[in-house]
């Protein structure tokens, strides 16, 4: 929806301003129009950000990462170096992306997930939740 709205506004002759909080550190090489960076973010050198991306508080994007257009980064997302992220992805709270990973378009990464491998377009990555480990009473020390 954000992409469609931006296209409509641009067709009507508007330009899209970007906002970068003073409480963030942004050293990106390229920042697309309509990008929003909220407080506490760190975006390192040699990063390329496409248009219309939204970075919630505390996001870290490390060196030499390429971010496509109209992605959403929830609070405290951590993206290591040399990652490629496609368009229209959603990265949930506290997820982590390992260095060198490629993420296709329209990928949803759930809160707390660890992305350690390339992800094809349209996939959903979620962590296993609330796993209770079985321990026998003889293994427990008092």
XYZ file of C-alpha atoms in Angstrom:
142
model
C 0.000 0.000 0.000
C 2.831 2.417 0.801
C 4.329 1.866 -2.666
C 0.972 2.558 -4.354
C 0.389 5.679 -2.263
C 3.888 6.986 -3.029
C 3.364 6.389 -6.752
C 0.076 8.262 -6.646
C 1.629 11.222 -4.784
C 4.564 11.364 -7.201
C 2.178 11.246 -10.164
C 0.434 14.285 -8.667
C 3.771 16.143 -8.629
C 4.773 15.711 -4.985
C 8.225 14.752 -3.761
C 8.615 12.465 -0.780
C 10.736 13.763 2.068
C 12.847 11.476 4.214
C 13.119 11.778 7.988
C 16.184 10.765 9.975
C 16.035 11.190 13.747
C 18.827 13.234 15.323
C 19.047 10.407 17.844
C 20.186 7.939 15.184
C 23.569 7.483 13.548
C 23.238 7.189 9.790
C 26.355 6.966 7.625
C 24.666 5.315 4.629
C 26.135 5.882 1.199
C 22.694 6.277 -0.393
C 19.258 6.989 1.124
C 16.163 6.745 -1.073
C 13.287 9.202 -0.903
C 10.537 8.747 1.648
C 12.765 6.837 4.074
C 12.007 7.128 7.794
C 14.653 6.394 10.443
C 13.394 6.627 14.016
C 15.534 7.169 17.181
C 18.323 4.820 18.198
C 19.063 3.365 14.764
C 22.583 2.719 13.501
C 23.101 2.538 9.750
C 26.752 1.980 8.941
C 28.886 3.163 6.005
C 28.535 1.732 2.495
C 24.856 0.900 3.027
C 22.383 1.606 0.201
C 18.770 2.230 1.204
C 16.034 2.244 -1.422
C 12.846 4.306 -1.365
C 10.123 4.275 1.270
C 11.816 2.157 3.926
C 10.722 2.476 7.559
C 13.205 1.782 10.371
C 11.637 1.602 13.834
C 13.658 2.427 16.983
C 16.916 0.599 17.596
C 17.454 -0.990 14.176
C 21.052 -1.756 13.158
C 22.040 -2.131 9.499
C 25.721 -3.031 9.078
C 28.224 -2.175 6.360
C 27.828 -2.953 2.654
C 24.171 -3.948 2.964
C 21.712 -3.261 0.143
C 18.086 -2.597 1.147
C 15.428 -2.474 -1.584
C 12.234 -0.405 -1.538
C 9.276 -0.180 0.895
C 10.560 -2.509 3.594
C 9.504 -2.369 7.239
C 12.045 -2.951 10.021
C 10.422 -3.429 13.448
C 12.216 -2.317 16.642
C 15.653 -3.790 17.378
C 16.171 -5.612 14.078
C 19.863 -6.428 13.519
C 21.173 -6.909 9.980
C 24.827 -7.930 9.630
C 27.142 -6.797 6.833
C 26.924 -7.568 3.124
C 23.238 -8.527 3.238
C 20.871 -7.958 0.319
C 17.206 -7.346 1.112
C 14.623 -7.158 -1.668
C 11.460 -5.041 -1.819
C 8.390 -4.981 0.434
C 9.801 -7.188 3.200
C 8.734 -7.183 6.842
C 11.376 -7.872 9.498
C 9.836 -8.416 12.958
C 11.012 -7.290 16.404
C 14.456 -8.492 17.457
C 15.093 -10.628 14.396
C 18.687 -11.049 13.265
C 20.061 -11.526 9.746
C 23.481 -13.197 9.390
C 26.163 -11.588 7.225
C 26.135 -12.285 3.490
C 22.501 -13.458 3.352
C 20.213 -12.584 0.429
C 16.513 -12.034 1.162
C 14.087 -11.945 -1.773
C 11.088 -9.670 -2.297
C 8.019 -9.794 -0.015
C 9.641 -11.944 2.675
C 8.200 -11.917 6.189
C 10.690 -12.556 8.997
C 8.902 -13.113 12.304
C 9.867 -11.583 15.629
C 12.934 -13.189 17.165
C 13.884 -15.184 14.059
C 17.510 -15.803 13.094
C 18.051 -15.767 9.323
C 21.202 -17.788 8.640
C 20.644 -18.635 4.957
C 19.329 -17.079 1.755
C 15.539 -16.711 1.591
C 13.547 -16.896 -1.652
C 10.898 -14.324 -2.509
C 7.543 -14.698 -0.791
C 8.739 -16.943 2.046
C 7.890 -16.663 5.747
C 10.582 -17.275 8.386
C 9.524 -17.744 12.023
C 11.384 -19.078 15.058
C 10.207 -22.086 16.980
C 8.347 -20.784 20.022
C 8.037 -21.823 23.653
C 9.746 -25.181 23.410
C 9.776 -26.948 26.761
C 12.795 -29.164 27.265
C 12.273 -32.448 29.075
C 14.661 -33.281 31.904
C 14.486 -36.312 34.096
C 14.613 -35.889 37.876
C 17.940 -37.764 38.026
C 19.536 -35.038 35.852
C 18.518 -32.295 38.277
C 20.886 -31.336 41.056
C 19.613 -29.841 44.268
